Short mmCIF file of C-alpha atoms and ligand atoms in Angstrom, two decimals:
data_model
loop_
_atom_site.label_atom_id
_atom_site.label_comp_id
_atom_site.label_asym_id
_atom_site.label_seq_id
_atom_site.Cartn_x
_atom_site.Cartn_y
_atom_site.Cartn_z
CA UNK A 1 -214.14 81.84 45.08
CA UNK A 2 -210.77 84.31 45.42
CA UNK A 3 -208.26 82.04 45.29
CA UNK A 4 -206.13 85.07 46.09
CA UNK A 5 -208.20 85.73 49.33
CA UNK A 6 -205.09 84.68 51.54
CA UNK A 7 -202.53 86.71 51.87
CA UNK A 8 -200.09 84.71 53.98
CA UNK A 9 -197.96 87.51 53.89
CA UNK A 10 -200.97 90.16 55.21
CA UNK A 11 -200.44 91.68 58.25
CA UNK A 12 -203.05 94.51 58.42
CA UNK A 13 -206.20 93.94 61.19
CA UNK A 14 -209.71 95.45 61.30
CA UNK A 15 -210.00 97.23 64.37
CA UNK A 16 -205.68 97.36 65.11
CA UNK A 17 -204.04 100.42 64.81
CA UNK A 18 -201.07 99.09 63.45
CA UNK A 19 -199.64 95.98 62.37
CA UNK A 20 -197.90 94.22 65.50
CA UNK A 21 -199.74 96.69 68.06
CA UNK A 22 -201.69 94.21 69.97
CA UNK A 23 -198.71 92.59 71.48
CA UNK A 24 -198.70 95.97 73.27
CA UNK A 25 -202.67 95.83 74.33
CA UNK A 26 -204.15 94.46 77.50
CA UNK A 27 -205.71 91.42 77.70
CA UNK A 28 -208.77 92.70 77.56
CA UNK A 29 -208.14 94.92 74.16
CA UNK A 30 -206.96 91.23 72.64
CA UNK A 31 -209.45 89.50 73.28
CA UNK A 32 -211.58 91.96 70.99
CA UNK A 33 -208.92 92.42 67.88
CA UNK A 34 -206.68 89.69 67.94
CA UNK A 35 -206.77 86.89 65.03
CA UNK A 36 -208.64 89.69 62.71
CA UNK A 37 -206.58 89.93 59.46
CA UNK A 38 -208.11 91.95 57.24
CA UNK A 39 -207.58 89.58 54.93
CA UNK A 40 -209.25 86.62 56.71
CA UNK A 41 -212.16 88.86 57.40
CA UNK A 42 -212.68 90.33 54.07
CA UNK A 43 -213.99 93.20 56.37
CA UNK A 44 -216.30 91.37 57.93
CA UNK A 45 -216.63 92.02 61.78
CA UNK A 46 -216.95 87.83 62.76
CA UNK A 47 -214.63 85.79 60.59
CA UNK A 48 -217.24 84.21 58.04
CA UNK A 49 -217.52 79.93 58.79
CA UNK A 50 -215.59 78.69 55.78
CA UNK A 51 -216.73 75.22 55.77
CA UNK A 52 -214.03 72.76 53.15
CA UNK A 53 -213.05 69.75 52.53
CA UNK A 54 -211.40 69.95 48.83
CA UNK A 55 -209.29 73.06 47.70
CA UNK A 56 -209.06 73.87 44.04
CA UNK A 57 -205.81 74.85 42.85
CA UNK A 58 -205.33 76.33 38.94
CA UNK A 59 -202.33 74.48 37.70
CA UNK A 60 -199.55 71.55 39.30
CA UNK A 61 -197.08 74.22 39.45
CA UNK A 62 -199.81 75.77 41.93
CA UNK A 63 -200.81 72.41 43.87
CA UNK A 64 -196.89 71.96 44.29
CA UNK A 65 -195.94 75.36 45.86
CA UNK A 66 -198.88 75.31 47.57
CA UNK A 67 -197.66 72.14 49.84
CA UNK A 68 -194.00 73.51 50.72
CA UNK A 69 -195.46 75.20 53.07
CA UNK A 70 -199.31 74.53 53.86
CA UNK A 71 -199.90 77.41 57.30
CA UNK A 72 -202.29 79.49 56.76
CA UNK A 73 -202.61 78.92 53.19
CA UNK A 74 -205.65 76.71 51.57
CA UNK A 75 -204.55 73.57 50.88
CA UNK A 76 -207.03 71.04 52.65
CA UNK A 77 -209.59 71.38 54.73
CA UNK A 78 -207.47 68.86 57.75
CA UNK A 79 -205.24 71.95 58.05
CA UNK A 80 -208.23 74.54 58.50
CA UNK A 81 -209.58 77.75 56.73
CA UNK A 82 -209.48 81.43 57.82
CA UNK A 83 -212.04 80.20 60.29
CA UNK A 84 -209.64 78.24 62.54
CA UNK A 85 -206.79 80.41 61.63
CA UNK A 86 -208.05 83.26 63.22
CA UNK A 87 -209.33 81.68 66.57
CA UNK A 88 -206.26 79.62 66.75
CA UNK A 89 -204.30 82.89 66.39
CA UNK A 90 -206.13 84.99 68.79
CA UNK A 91 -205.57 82.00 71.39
CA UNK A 92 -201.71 82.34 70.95
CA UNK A 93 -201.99 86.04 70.98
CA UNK A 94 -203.90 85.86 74.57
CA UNK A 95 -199.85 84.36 75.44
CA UNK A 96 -197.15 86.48 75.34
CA UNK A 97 -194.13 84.00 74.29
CA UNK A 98 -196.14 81.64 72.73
CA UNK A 99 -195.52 80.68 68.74
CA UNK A 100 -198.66 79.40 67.71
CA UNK A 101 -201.95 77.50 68.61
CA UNK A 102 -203.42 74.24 67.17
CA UNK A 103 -207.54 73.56 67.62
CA UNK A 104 -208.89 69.95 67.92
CA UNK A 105 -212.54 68.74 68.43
CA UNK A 106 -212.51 68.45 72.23
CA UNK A 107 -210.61 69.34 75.07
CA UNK A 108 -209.75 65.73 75.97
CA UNK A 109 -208.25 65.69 72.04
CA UNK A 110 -206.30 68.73 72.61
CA UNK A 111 -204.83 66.30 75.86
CA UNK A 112 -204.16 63.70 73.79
CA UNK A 113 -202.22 65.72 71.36
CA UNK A 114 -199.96 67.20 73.39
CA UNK A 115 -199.04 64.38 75.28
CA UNK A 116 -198.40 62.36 72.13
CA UNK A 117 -196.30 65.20 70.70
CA UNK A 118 -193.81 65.39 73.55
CA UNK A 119 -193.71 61.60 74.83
CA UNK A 120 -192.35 58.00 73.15
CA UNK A 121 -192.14 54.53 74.85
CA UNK A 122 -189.82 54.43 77.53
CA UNK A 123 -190.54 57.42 78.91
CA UNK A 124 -192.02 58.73 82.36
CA UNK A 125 -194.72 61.32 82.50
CA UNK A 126 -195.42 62.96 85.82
CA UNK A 127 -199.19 63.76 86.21
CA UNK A 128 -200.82 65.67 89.21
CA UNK A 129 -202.81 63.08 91.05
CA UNK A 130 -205.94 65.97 91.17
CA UNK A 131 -205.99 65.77 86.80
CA UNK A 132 -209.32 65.80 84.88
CA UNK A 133 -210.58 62.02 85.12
CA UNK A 134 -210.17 61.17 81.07
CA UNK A 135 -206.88 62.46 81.67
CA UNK A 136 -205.86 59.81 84.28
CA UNK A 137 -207.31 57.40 82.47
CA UNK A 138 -205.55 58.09 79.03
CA UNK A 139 -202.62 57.63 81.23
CA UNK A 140 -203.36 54.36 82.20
CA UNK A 141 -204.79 53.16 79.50
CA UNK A 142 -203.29 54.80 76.13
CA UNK A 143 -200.01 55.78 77.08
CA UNK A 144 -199.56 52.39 79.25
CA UNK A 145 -200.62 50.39 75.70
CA UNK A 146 -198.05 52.51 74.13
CA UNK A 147 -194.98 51.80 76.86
CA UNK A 148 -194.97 55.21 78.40
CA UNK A 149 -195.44 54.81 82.52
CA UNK A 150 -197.25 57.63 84.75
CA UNK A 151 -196.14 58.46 88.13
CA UNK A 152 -198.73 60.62 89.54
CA UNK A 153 -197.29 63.70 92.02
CA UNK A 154 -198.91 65.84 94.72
CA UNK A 155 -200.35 68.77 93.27
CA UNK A 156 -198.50 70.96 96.42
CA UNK A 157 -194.88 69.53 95.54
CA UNK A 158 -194.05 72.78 93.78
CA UNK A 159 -189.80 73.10 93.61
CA UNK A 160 -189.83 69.40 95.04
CA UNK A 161 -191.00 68.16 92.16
CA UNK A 162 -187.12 67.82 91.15
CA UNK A 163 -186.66 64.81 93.25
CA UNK A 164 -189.04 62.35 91.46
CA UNK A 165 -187.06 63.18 88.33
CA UNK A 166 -185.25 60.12 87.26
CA UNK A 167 -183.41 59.02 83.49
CA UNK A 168 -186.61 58.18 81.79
CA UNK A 169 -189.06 61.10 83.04
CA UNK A 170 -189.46 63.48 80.24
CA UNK A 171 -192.94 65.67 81.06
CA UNK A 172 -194.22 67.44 83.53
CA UNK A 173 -198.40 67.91 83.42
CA UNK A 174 -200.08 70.12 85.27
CA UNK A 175 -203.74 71.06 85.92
CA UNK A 176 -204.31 74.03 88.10
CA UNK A 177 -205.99 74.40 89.91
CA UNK A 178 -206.96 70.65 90.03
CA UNK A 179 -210.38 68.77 89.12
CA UNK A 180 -212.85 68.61 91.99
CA UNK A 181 -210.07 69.77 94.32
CA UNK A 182 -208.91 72.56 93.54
CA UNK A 183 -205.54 72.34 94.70
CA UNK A 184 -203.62 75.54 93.20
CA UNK A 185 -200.09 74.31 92.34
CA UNK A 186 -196.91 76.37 92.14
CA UNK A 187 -196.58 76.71 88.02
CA UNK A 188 -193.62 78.63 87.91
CA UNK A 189 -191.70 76.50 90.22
CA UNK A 190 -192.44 73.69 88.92
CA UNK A 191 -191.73 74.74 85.44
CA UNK A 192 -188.35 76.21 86.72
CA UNK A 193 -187.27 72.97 88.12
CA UNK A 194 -188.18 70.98 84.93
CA UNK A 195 -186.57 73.39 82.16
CA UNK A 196 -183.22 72.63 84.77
CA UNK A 197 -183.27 68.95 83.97
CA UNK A 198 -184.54 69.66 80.18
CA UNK A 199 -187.76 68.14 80.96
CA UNK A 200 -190.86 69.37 78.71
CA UNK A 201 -194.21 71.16 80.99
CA UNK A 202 -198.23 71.17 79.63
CA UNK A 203 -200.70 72.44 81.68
CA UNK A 204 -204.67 72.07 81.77
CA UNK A 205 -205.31 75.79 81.87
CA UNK A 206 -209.53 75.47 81.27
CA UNK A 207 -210.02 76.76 84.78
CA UNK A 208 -208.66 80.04 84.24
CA UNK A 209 -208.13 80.49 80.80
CA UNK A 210 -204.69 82.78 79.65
CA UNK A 211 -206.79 85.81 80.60
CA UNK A 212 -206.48 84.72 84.58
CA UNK A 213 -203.22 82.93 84.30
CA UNK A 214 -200.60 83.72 81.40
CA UNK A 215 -198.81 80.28 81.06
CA UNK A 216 -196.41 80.25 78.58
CA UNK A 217 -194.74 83.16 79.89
CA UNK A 218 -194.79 81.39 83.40
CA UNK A 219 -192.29 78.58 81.58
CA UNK A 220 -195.14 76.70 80.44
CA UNK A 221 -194.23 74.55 76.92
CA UNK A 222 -197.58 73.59 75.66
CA UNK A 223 -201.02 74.83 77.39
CA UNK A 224 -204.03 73.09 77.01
CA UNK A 225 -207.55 74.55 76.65
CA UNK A 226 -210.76 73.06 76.99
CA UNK A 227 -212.58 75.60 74.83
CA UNK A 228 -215.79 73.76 75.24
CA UNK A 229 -215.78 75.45 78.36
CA UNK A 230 -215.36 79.17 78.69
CA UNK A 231 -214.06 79.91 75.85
CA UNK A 232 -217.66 78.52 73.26
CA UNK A 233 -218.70 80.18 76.85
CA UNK A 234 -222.48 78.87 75.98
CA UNK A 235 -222.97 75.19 76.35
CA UNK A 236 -223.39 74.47 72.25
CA UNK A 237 -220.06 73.08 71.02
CA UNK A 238 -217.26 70.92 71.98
CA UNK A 239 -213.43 72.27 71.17
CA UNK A 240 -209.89 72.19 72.50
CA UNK A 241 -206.76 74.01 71.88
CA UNK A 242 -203.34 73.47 72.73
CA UNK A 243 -200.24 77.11 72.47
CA UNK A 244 -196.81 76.08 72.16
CA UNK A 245 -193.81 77.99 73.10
CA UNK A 246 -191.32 78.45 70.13
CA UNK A 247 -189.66 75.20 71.44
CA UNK A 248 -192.58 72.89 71.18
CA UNK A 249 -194.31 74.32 68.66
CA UNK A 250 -193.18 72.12 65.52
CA UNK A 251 -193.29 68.44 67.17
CA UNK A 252 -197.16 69.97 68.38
CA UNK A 253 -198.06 70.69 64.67
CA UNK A 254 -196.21 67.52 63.40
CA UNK A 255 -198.18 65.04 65.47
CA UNK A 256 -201.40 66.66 65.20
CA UNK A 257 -201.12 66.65 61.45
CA UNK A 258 -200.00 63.29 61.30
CA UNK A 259 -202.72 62.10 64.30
CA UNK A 260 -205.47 64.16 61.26
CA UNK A 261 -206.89 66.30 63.99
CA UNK A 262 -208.69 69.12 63.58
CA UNK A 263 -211.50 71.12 64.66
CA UNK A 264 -214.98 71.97 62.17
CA UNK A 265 -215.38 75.59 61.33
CA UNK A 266 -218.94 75.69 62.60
CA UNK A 267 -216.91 74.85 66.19
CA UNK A 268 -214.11 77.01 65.33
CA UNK A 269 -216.64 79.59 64.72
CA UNK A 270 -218.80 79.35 67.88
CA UNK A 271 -215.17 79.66 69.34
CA UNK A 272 -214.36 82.77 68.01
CA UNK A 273 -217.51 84.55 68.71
CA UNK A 274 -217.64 83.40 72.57
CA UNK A 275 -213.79 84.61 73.20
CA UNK A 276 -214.89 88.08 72.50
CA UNK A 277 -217.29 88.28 75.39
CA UNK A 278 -215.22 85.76 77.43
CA UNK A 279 -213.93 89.11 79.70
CA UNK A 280 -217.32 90.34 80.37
CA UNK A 281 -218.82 86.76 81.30
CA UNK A 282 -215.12 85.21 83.19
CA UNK A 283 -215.66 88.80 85.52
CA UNK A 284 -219.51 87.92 86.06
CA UNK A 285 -218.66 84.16 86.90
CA UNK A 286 -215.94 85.58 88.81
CA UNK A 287 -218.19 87.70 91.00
CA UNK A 288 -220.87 85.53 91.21
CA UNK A 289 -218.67 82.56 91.76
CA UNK A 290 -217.30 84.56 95.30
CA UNK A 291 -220.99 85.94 96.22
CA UNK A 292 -222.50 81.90 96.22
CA UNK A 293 -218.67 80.85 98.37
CA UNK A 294 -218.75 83.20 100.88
CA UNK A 295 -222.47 82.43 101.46
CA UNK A 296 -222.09 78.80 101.51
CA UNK A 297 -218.66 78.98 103.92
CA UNK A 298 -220.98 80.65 106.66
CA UNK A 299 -223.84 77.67 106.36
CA UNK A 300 -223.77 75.87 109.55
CA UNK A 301 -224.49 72.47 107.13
CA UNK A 302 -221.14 73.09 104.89
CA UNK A 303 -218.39 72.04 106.23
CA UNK A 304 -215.92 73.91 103.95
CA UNK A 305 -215.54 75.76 100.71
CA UNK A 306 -213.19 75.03 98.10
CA UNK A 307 -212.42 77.80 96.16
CA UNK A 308 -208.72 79.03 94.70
CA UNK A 309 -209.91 82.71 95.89
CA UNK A 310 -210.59 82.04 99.23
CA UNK A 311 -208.33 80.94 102.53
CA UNK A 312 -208.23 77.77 103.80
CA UNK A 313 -208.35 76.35 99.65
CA UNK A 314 -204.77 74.10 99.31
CA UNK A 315 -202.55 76.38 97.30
CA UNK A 316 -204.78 79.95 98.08
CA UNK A 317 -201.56 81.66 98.27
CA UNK A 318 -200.17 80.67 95.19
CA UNK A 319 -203.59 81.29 93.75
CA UNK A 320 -203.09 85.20 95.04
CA UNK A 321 -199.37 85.67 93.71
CA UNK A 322 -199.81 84.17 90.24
CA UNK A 323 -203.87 84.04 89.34
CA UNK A 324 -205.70 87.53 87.98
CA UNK A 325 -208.98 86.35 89.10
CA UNK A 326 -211.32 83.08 89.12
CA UNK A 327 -213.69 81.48 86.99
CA UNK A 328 -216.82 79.96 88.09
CA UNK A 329 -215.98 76.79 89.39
CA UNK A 330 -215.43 75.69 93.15
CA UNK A 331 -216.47 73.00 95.31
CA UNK A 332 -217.87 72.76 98.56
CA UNK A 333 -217.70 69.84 101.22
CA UNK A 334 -220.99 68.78 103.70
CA UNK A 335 -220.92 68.41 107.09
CA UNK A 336 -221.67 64.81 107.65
CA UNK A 337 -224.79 63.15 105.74
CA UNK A 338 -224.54 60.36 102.61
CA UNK A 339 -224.79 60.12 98.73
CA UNK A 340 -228.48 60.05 99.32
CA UNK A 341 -228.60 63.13 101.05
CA UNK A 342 -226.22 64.72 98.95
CA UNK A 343 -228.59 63.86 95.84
CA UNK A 344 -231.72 65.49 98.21
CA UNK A 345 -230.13 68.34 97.95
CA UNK A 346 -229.09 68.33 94.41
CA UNK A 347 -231.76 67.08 93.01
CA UNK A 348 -234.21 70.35 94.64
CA UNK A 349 -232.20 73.00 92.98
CA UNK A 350 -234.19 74.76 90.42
CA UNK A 351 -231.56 77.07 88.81
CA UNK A 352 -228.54 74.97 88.96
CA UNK A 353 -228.63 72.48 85.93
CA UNK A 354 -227.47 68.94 86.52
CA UNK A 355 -224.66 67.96 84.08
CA UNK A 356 -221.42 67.39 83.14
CA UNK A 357 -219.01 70.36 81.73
CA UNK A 358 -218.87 74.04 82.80
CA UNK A 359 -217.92 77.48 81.80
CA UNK A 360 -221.42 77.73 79.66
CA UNK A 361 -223.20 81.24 80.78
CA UNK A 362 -225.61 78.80 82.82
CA UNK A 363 -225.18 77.04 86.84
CA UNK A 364 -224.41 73.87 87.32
CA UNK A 365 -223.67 71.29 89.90
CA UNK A 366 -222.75 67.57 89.71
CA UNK A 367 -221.79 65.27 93.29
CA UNK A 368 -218.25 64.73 93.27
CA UNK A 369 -216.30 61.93 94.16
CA UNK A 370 -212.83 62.13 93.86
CA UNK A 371 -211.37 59.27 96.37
CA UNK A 372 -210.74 56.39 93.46
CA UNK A 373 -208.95 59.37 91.43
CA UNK A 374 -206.16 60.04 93.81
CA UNK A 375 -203.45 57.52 94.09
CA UNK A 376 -201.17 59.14 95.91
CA UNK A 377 -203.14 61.97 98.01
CA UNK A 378 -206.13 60.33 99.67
CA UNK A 379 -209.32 62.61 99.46
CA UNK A 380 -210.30 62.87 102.96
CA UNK A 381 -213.71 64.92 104.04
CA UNK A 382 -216.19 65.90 106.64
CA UNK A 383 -219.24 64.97 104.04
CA UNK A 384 -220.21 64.38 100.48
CA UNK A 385 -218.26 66.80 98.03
CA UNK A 386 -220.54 68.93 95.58
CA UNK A 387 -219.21 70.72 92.35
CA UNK A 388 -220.62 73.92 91.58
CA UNK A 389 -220.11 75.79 88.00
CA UNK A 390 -221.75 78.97 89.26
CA UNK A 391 -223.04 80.62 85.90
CA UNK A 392 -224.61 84.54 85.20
CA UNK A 393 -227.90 84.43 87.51
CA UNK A 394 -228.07 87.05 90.04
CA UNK A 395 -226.05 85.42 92.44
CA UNK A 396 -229.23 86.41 95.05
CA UNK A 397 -231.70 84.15 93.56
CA UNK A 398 -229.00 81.63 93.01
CA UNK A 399 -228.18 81.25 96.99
CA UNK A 400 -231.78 81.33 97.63
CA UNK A 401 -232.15 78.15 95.64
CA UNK A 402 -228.86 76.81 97.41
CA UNK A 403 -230.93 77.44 100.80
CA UNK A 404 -233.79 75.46 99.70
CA UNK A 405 -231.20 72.67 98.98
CA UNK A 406 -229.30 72.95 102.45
CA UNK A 407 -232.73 72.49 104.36
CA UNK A 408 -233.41 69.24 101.89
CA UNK A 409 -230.16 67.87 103.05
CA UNK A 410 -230.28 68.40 106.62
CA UNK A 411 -234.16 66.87 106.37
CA UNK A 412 -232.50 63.54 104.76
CA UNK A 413 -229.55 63.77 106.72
CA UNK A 414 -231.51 63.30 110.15
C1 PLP B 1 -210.12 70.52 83.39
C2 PLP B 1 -210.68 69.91 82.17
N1 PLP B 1 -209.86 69.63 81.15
C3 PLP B 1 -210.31 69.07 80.01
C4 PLP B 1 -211.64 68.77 79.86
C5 PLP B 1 -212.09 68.10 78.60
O1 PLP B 1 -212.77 68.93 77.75
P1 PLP B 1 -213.81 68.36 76.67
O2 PLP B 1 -215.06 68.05 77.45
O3 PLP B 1 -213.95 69.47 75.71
O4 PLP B 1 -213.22 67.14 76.07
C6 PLP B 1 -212.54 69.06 80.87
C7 PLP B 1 -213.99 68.77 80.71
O5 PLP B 1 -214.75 68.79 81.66
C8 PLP B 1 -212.05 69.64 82.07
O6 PLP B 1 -212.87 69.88 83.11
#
């Protein structure tokens, strides 16, 4: 099978001009050569799915040297295959400053990693009360059985985050902008004020992905990627990722190697191939996302919009200084009316899918309710809340469905 297929030492890329060159590319140019090697391709455009469990070696001496130093060599199929190498590498290439990228079989995974590589009992984490449900609850459940206390923070603290630092805190986590929220919070600051007091920052970055917001080089220490989401980009596979700065890079790959996670080439595969059109498709959603908000924020029926792109969405002007664009997802808040006319609505859309996850290359929408989330910023509304993952449709027929919907509300709502 080419035992000598790896070259750890390679540096030459299909498709680079020269070895090192793509840290001077755009984002866009990365996203099409980076995690390449030659000699993970064999040539091939795609990196091939090397599916393994068991690697032969041909003597001890081999088997011996080979485990000194197992990245990106073959040693066992727990520590991945060109397969993983390559997406994971193209991930931490998409982050200027970072020093390498681990995959794991979900996003939620990729959470629980990172957490458990920078926290031990007796410590404080502070969460953003707007985090990703599983999230909160791995907080309180997890990390509570484990001795490690959450104090949840409001997502708009920014800089004043520094005065809920006490002797035990030790992390930061951040999720911007927030679940069902969409509060944009102030990533730099916040990051600032935490590297003062030596504290360690992770960030949910699914929303925008490092092509709309470049965390690590924003002070980030470890940023976390649903991949499931935009970067599979189609619906078909669940992964997560998690880039480390230099600093928490080898406590990252230490617990996840010792946790045994890891993410199946098939995955790892469906991974690679979405990133490469993830440009093309985050600029559509991006687009299309807008077109279906500004619609809905001039419906008599909608009470407000929220959406990191547009005024009047908590944080919009930190979304403008720091963000490069938006994804797909936004929510929108109902003028008056209940749950059940909420689910009229929702249930007489034809081209919005109901379902959980997002970032697929299809619309979405799920009701949203996040008052028993929030501990420590009450959700308070005009209406029901509706999630929308608005998806590649032309946005036209898309608001013509949304229409249909509004008129199904107001009927149940009166
Ligand atoms: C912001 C955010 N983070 C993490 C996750 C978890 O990802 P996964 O479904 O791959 O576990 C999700 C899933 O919806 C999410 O919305």
């Amino acid at each position: 099978m080419g035992r000598g297929l790896v070259d750890p030492e390679g540096t030459r890329r299909c498709g680079v001009s020269k070895p090192g060159g793509e840290k001077d590319h755009k984002p866009d140019t990365r996203l099409v050569t980076a995690g390449r090697r030659e000699e993970w391709t064999q040539g091939i455009v795609n990196p091939a799915v090397w599916r393994a469990s068991t690697i032969l070696y041909d003597s001890v001496a081999e088997l011996k040297e080979r485990q000194r130093d197992t990245h990106h060599k073959l040693y066992y199929g727990r520590r991945g295959t060109p397969t993983q190498w390559s997406l994971a590498e193209a991930l931490t290439e998409l982050e200027p400053g970072a020093e390498g990228t681990l995959l794991y079989p979900s996003g939620v995974a990729a959470v629980a990693a990172a957490l458990l590589s920078v926290l031990k009992p007796g410590d404080e984490l502070l969460m953003v009360d707007s985090a990703y449900e599983p999230t909160r609850l791995m907080c309180d459940g997890l990390l509570k059985r484990f001795g490690i206390s959450t104090r949840y923070y409001d997502p708009l603290i920014g800089a004043s985050i520094a005065d809920l630092f006490g002797e035990h805190t030790r992390a930061v986590f951040m999720e911007s902008p927030g679940s069902l929220t969409f509060e944009v919070q102030d990533v730099p600051a916040i990051c600032a004020a935490a590297k003062a007091h030596g504290l360690v920052t992770l960030l949910d970055n699914t929303w925008a992905t490092p092509l709309y917001f470049q965390a690590i080089s924003r002070g980030v220490d470890l940023t976390i990627l649903a991949c499931t989401k935009y970067v599979v980009g189609h619906s078909d596979a669940m992964l997560g990722s998690v880039t480390a700065a230099p600093g928490a890079w080898a406590r990252l790959r230490q617990t996840t190697y010792q946790l045994g996670q890891t993410a199946a080439a098939d995955d790892a595969f469906l991974g690679s191939r979405g990133l490469r059109t993830m440009g093309v498709r985050l600029a559509r959603h991006h687009e299309n996302g807008l077109t279906v908000a500004r619609w809905l924020s001039e419906q008599p029926d909608v009470a407000r919009v929220i959406h990191p792109a547009l005024p009047g969405c908590p944080g919009h002007d930190i979304w403008k200084r720091d963000f490069s664009g938006a994804s797909g997802l936004f929510g929108f808040v109902l003028k008056g009316g209940d749950d059940q006319a909420r689910a009229a609505l929702i249930d007489s859309l034809e081209l919005f899918g109901i379902g959980f996850s997002w970032g697929g290359y299809e619309s979405l929408v799920i009701p949203a309710d996040p008052q028993s989330l929030r501990s420590v910023t009450p959700w308070q509304a005009e209406g029901p809340l509706v999630r929308l993952h608005v998806g590649l449709e032309d946005p036209t027929d898309l608001i013509s469905d949304l229409r249909r919907g509004l008129d199904r509300f107001v009927a149940a709502r009166s």
